[in-house]
CSV table of C-alpha atoms in Angstrom, one decimal:
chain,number,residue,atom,x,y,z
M,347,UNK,CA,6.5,-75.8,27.1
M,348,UNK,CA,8.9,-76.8,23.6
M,349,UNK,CA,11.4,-74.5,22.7
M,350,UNK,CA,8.9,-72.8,19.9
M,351,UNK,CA,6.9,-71.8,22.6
M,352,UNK,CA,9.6,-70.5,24.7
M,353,UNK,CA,10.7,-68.2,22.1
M,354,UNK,CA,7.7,-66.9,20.9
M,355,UNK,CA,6.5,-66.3,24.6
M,356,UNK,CA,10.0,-64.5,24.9
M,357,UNK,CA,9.3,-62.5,21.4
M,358,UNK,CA,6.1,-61.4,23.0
M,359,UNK,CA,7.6,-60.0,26.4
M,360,UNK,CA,10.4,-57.9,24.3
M,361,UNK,CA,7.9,-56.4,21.9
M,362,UNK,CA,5.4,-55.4,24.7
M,363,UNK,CA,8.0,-54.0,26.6
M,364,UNK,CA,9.3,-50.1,25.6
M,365,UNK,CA,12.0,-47.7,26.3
M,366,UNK,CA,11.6,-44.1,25.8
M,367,UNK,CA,9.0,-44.4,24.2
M,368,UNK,CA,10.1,-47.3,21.1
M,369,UNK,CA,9.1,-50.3,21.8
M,370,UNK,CA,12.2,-53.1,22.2
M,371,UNK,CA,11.8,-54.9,19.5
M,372,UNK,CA,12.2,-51.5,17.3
M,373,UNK,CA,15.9,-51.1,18.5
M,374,UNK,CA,16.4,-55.0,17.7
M,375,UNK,CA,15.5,-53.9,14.0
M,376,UNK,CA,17.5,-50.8,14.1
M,377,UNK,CA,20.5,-53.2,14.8
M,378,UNK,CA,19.7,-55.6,12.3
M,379,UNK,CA,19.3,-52.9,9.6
M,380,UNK,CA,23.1,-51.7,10.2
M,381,UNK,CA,24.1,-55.8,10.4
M,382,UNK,CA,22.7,-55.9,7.1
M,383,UNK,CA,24.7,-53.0,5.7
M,384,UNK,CA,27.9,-55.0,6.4
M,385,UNK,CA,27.0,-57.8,4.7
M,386,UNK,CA,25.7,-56.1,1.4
M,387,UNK,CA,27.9,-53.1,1.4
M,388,UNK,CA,30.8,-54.0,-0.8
M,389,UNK,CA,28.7,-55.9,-3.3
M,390,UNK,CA,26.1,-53.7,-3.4
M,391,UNK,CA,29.0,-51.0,-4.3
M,392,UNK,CA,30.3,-52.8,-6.8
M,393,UNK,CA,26.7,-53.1,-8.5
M,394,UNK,CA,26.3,-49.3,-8.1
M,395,UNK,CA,29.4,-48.1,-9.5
M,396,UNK,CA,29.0,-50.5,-12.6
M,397,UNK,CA,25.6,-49.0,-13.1
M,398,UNK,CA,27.0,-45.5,-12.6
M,399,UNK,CA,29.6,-46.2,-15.5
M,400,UNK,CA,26.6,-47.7,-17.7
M,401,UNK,CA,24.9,-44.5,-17.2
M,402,UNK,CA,27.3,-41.5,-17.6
M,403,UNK,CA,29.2,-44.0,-20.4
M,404,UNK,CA,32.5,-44.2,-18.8
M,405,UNK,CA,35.5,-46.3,-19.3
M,406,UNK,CA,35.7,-49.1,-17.6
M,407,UNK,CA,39.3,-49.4,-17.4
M,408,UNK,CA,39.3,-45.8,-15.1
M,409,UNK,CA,40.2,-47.6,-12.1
M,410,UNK,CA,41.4,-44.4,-10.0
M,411,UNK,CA,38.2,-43.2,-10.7
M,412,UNK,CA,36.3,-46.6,-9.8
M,413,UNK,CA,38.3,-46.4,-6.4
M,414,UNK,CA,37.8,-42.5,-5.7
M,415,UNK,CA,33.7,-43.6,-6.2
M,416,UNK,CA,34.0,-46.2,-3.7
M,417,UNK,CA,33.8,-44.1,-0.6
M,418,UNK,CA,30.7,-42.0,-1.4
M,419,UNK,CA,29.0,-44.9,-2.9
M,420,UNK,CA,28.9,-46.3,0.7
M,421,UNK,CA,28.2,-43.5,2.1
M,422,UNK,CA,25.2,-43.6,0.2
M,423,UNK,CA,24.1,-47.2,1.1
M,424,UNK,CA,24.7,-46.2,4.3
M,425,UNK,CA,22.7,-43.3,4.5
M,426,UNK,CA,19.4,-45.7,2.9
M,427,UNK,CA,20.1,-48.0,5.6
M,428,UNK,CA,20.2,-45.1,8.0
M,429,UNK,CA,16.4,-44.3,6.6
M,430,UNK,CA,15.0,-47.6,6.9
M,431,UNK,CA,16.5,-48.3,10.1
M,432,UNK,CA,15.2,-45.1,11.6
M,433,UNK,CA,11.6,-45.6,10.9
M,434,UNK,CA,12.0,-47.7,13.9
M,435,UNK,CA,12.5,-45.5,15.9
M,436,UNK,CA,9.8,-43.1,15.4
M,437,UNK,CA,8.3,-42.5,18.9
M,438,UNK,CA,8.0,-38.8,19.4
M,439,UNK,CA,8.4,-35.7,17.6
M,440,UNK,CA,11.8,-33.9,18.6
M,441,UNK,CA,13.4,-37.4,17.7
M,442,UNK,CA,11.5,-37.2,14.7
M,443,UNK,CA,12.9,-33.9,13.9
M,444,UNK,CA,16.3,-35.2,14.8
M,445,UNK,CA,16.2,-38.6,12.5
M,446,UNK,CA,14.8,-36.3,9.7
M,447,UNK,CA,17.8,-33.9,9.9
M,448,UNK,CA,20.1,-36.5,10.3
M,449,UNK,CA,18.6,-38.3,7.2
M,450,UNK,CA,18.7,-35.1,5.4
M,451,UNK,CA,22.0,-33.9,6.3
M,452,UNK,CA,23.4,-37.8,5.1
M,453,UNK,CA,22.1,-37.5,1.7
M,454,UNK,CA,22.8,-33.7,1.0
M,455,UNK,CA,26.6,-34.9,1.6
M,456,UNK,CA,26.2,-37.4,-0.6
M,457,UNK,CA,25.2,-35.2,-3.7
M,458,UNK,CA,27.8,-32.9,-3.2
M,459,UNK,CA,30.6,-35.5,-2.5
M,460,UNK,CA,29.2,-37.6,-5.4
M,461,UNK,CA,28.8,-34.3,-7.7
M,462,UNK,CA,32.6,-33.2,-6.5
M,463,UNK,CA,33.8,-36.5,-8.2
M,464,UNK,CA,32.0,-36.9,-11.3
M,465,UNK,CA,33.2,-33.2,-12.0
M,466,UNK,CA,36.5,-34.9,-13.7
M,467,UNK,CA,35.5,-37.2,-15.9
M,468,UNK,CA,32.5,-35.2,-16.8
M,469,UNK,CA,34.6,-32.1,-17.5
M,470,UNK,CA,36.8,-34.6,-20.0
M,471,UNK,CA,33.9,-36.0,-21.6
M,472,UNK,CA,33.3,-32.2,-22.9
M,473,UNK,CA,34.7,-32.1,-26.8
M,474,UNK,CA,37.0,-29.9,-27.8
M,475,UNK,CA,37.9,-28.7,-24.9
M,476,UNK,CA,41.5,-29.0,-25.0
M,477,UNK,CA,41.8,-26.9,-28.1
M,478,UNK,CA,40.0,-24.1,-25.6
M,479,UNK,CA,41.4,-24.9,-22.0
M,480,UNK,CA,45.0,-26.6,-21.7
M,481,UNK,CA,45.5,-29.5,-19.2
M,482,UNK,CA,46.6,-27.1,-16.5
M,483,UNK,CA,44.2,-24.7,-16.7
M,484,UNK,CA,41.5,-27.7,-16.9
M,485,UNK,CA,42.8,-29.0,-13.3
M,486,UNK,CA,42.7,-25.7,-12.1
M,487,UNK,CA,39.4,-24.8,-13.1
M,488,UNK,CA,38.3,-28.4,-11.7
M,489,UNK,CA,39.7,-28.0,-8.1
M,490,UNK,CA,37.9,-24.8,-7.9
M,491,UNK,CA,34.6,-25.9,-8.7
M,492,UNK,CA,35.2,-28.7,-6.1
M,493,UNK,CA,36.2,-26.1,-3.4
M,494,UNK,CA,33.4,-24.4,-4.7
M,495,UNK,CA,31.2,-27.7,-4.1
M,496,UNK,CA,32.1,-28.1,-0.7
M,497,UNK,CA,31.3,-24.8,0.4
M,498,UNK,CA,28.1,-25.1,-1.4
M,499,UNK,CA,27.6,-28.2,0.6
M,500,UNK,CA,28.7,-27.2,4.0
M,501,UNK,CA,25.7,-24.2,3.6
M,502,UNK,CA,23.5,-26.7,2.8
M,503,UNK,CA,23.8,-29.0,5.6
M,504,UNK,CA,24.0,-26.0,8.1
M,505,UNK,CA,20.8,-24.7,6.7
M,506,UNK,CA,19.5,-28.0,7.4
M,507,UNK,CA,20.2,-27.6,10.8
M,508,UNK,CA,18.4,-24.1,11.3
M,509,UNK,CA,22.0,-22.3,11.1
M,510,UNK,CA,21.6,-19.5,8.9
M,511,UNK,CA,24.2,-19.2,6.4
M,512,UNK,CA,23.4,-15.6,5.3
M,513,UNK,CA,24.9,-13.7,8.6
M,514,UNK,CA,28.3,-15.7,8.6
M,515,UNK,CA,28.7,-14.8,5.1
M,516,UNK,CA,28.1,-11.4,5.6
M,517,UNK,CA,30.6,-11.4,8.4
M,518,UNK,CA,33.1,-13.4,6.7
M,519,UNK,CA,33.0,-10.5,3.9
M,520,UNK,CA,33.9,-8.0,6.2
M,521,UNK,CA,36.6,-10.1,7.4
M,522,UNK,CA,37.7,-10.6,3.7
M,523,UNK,CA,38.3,-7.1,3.2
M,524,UNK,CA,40.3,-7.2,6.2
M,525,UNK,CA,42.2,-9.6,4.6
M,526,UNK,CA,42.0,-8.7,1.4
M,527,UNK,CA,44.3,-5.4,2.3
M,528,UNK,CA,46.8,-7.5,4.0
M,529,UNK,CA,47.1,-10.0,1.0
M,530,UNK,CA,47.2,-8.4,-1.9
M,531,UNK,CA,50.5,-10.5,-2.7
M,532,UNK,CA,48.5,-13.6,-2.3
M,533,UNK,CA,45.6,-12.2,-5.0
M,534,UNK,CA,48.7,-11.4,-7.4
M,535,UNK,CA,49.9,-14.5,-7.4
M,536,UNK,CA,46.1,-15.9,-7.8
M,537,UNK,CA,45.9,-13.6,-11.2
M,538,UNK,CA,49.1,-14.1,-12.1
M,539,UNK,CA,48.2,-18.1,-11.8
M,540,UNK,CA,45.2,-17.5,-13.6
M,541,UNK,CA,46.8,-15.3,-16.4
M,542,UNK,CA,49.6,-18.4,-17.0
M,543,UNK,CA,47.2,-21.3,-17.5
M,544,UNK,CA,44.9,-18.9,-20.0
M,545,UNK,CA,47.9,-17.6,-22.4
M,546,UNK,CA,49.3,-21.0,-22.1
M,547,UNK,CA,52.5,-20.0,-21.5
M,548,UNK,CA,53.5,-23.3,-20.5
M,549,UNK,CA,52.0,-26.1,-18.6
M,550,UNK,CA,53.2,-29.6,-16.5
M,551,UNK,CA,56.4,-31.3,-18.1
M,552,UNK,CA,57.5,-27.8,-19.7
M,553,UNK,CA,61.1,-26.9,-19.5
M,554,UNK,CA,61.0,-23.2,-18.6
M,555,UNK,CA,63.4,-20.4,-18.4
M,556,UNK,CA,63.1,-17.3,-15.5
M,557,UNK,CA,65.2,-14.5,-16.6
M,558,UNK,CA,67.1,-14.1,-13.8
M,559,UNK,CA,65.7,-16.7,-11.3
M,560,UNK,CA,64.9,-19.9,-12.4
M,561,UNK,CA,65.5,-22.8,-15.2
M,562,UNK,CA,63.7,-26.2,-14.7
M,563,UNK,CA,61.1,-28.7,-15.7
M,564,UNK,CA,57.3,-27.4,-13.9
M,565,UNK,CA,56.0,-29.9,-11.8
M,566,UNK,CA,52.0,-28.4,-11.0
M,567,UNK,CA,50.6,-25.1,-11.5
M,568,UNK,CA,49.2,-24.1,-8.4
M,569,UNK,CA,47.1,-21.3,-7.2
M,570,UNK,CA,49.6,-19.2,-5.1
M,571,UNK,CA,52.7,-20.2,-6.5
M,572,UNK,CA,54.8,-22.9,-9.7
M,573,UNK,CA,56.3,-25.8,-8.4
M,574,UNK,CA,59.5,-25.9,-10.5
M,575,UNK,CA,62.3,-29.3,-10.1
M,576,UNK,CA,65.7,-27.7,-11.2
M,577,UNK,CA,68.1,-29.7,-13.1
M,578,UNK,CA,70.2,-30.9,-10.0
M,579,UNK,CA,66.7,-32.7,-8.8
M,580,UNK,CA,66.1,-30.3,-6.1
M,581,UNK,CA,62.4,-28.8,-6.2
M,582,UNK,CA,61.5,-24.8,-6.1
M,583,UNK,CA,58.4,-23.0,-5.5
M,584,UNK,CA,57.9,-19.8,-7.6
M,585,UNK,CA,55.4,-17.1,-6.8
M,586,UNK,CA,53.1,-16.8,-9.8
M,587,UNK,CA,54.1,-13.0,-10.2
M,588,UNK,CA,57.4,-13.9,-11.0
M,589,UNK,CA,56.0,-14.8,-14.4
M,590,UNK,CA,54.7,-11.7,-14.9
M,591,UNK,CA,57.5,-9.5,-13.9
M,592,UNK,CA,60.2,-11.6,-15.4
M,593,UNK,CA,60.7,-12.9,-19.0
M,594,UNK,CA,59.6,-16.6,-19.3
M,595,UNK,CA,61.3,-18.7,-21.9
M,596,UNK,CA,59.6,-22.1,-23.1
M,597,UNK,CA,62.5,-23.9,-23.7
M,598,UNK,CA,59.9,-27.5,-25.2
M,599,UNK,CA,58.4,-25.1,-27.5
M,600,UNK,CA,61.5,-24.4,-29.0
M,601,UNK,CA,60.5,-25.9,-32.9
M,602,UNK,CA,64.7,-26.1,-33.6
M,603,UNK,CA,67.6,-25.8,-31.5
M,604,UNK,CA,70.5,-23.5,-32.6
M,605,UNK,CA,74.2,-24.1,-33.1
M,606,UNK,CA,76.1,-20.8,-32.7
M,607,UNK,CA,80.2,-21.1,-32.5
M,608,UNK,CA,82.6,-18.6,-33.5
M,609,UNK,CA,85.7,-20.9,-34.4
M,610,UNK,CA,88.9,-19.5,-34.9
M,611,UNK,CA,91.9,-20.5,-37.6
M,612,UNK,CA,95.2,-19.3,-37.2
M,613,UNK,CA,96.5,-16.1,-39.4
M,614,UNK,CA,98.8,-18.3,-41.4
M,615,UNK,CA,95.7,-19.7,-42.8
M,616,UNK,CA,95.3,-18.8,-46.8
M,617,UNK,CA,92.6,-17.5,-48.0
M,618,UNK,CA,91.7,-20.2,-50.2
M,619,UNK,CA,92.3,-22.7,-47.4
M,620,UNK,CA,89.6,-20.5,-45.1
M,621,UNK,CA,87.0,-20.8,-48.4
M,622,UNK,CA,87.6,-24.6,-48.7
M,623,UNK,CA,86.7,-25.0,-44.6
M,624,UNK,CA,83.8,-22.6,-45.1
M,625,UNK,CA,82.6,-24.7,-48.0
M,626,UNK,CA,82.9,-28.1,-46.6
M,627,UNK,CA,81.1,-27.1,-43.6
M,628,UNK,CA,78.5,-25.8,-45.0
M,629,UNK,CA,77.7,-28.1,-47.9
M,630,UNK,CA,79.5,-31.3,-47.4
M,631,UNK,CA,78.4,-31.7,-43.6
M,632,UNK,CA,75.1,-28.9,-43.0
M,633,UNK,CA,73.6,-29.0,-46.1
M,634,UNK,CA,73.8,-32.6,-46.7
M,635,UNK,CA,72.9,-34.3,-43.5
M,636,UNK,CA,69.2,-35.2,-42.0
M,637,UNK,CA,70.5,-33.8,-38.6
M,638,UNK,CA,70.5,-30.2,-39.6
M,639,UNK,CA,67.1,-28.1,-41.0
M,640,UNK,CA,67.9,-25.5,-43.4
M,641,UNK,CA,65.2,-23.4,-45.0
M,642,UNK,CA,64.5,-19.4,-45.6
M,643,UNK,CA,63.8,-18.8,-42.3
M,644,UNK,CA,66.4,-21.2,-41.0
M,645,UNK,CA,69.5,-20.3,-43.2
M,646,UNK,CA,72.9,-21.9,-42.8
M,647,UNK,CA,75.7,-19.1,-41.9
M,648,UNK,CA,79.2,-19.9,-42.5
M,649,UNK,CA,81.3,-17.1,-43.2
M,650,UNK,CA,84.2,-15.3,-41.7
M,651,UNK,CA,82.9,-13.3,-39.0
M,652,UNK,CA,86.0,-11.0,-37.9
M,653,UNK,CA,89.5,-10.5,-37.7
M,654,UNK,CA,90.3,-11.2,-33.7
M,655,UNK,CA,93.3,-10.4,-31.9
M,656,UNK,CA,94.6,-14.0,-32.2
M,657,UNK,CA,92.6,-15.4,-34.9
M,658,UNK,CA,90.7,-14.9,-38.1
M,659,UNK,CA,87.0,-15.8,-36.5
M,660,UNK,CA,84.5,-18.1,-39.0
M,661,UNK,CA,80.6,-18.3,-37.6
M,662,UNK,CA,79.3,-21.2,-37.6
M,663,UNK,CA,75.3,-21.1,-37.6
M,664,UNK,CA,72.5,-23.3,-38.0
M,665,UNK,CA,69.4,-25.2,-36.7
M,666,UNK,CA,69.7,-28.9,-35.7
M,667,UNK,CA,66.4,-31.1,-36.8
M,668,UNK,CA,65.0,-31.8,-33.3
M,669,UNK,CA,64.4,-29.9,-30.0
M,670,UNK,CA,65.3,-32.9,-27.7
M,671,UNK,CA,68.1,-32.0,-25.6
M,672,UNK,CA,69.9,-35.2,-25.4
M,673,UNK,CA,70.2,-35.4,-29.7
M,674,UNK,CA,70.7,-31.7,-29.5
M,675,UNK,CA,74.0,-32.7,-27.9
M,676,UNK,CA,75.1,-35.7,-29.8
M,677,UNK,CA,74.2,-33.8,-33.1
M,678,UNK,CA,76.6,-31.1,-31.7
M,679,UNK,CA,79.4,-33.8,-30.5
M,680,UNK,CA,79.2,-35.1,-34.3
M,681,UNK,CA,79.6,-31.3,-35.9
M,682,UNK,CA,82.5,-30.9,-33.8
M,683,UNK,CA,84.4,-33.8,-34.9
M,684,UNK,CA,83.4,-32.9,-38.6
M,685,UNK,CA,84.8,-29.7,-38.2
M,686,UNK,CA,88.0,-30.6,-36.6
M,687,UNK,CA,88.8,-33.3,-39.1
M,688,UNK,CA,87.9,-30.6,-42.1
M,689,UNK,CA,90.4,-28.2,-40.4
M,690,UNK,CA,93.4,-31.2,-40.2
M,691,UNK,CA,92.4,-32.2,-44.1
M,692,UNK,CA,93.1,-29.0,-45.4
M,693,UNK,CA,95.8,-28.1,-43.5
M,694,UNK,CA,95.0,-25.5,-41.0
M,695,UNK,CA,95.1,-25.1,-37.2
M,696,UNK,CA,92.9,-23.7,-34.8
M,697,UNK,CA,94.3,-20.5,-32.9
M,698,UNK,CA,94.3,-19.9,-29.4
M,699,UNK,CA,94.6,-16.7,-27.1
M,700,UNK,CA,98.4,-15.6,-27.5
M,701,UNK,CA,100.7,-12.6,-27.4
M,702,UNK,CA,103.5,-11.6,-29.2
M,703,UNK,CA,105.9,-9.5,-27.7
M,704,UNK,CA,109.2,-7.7,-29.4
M,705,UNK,CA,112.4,-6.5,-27.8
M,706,UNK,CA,113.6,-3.4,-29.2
M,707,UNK,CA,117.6,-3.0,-29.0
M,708,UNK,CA,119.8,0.0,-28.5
């Protein structure tokens, strides 16, 4: 006997030979199947998620996306392999029922995981929707409709199974009213979250103001609370009802930041000395420089404001050309050195806090 006989006389023992019903061979296929899904899985993957692109028109540059696609995907091959490998093993009818469920259950995940992460990108494609829905209130609105996905999916695979769905959610409603009553900070917070993101009060990257708790850069909106990183670095998390109980300042929509100073000249000042200083500010450094934005609802202010106990006061208002912080302050540096050198040309001095006290004789 050659070695071709010896095989197939080997072949033939194996394939006549059964266990629980499925003949041996049938497992030997069932193994091969899974074999196979090694082999072709990442290049199969690859053809799949370029063919997704193709379809739904994406960017091919989105590789986060590409990479967030990769896991479903082969879920999905393996859940095809799963189905032709389990024909195989069809011998009787409970595992039948069992092959069929699991099948089912595989490819019910699949849509739902798949569906959770085309949301995204779909939701972007939509035009015009940032003029409707800011960034924030788009991510928000997105990882609800994927917690929403995953319970929708969940139901579906436990209906799959013969678990009704309709009693547990019955129960879990009278346990939400439980809740409900001892969490009504958490639904505050949720509206108050809600309520932020659909006024647009302010969104990531904003520089915000909380009267009296707060003053930072927002980090993420969440659902329950404001993740806020002051300005020593250190990170805070805000309740959402703390912006509706407290005055919130926007300090990046601020179109012009102001410059407010109350200087003070000494009384020996005369008065045509305190108009020259006045003028020269106003015209010859204000007025006349690319740094500073006068118009009718920005006017310049330079006038004598009062007569203080030390010091005739001038005011010293305007708007600088910019809302970035860092010119803010060099525009501000250079005003400042303008003014003191005005002051010295004309011959004045700047006053400070001082008392004079007389010694009566008898």
């Amino acid at each position: 006997m050659n070695n071709l006989d010896l095989i197939t006389y080997y072949l033939e023992i194996v394939s006549s030979k059964s266990f629980g019903g499925i003949k041996l061979i049938n497992y030997f296929y069932f193994i091969f199947c899974f074999l196979f899904f090694f082999f072709i899985n990442k290049l199969l993957g690859k053809f799949l998620i370029k063919k997704l692109f193709f379809l739904l028109k994406f960017n091919k540059n989105q590789k986060d996306f590409s990479n967030k696609l990769k896991k479903p995907v082969s879920f999905l091959i393996f859940g095809v392999v799963f189905f032709i490998a389990s024909q195989f093993l069809y011998g009787s009818e409970n595992l039948e029922s069992f092959l069929h469920k699991i099948n089912s259950s595989i490819f019910t995940i699949v849509i739902f995981w798949l569906l959770s992460q085309l949301i995204y990108p779909l939701f972007n494609k939509l035009k015009n929707l940032e003029k409707i829905l800011s960034r924030d209130l788009s991510d928000w609105i997105i990882s609800a409709l994927k917690i929403i996905i995953f319970i929708l999916g969940f139901c579906a695979v436990l209906e799959l199974w013969g678990i009704r769905v309709g009693p547990i959610i019955a129960g879990l409603g009278l346990f939400g009213v439980a809740v409900a009553l001892g969490a009504q900070d958490l639904f505050k917070n949720l509206i108050s979250g809600v309520l932020v993101l659909i006024e647009k009060r302010f969104q990531k990257g904003d520089v915000v103001e909380i009267q009296n708790v707060i003053e930072g850069s927002v980090e993420k909106i969440g659902f329950r609370s404001t993740a806020i990183r002051k300005f020593d670095k250190s990170l805070c998390f805000i309740p959402n009802n703390q912006f509706a109980e407290n005055a919130v300042t926007n300090i990046t929509k601020i179109s012009n930041r102001r410059i407010n100073w109350i200087i003070g000249l000494e009384y020996k000042s005369t008065s045509i000395q305190m108009k020259n200083v006045c003028n020269e500010i106003e015209k010859n450094i204000i007025k006349n420089k690319k740094d500073f934005y006068v118009s009718e609802t920005t006017p310049v202010i330079v006038k004598i404001n009062a007569f203080g106990p030390s010091s005739i006061d001038i005011m010293v208002r305007c708007f600088v050309n910019t809302n970035d912080y860092q010119k803010f302050i060099e525009i501000k540096d250079r005003l400042a050195i303008s003014i003191k050198e005005i002051v010295e040309n004309n011959k004045c001095s700047f006053a400070f806090p001082s008392q004079s006290i007389y010694i009566e004789k008898n």
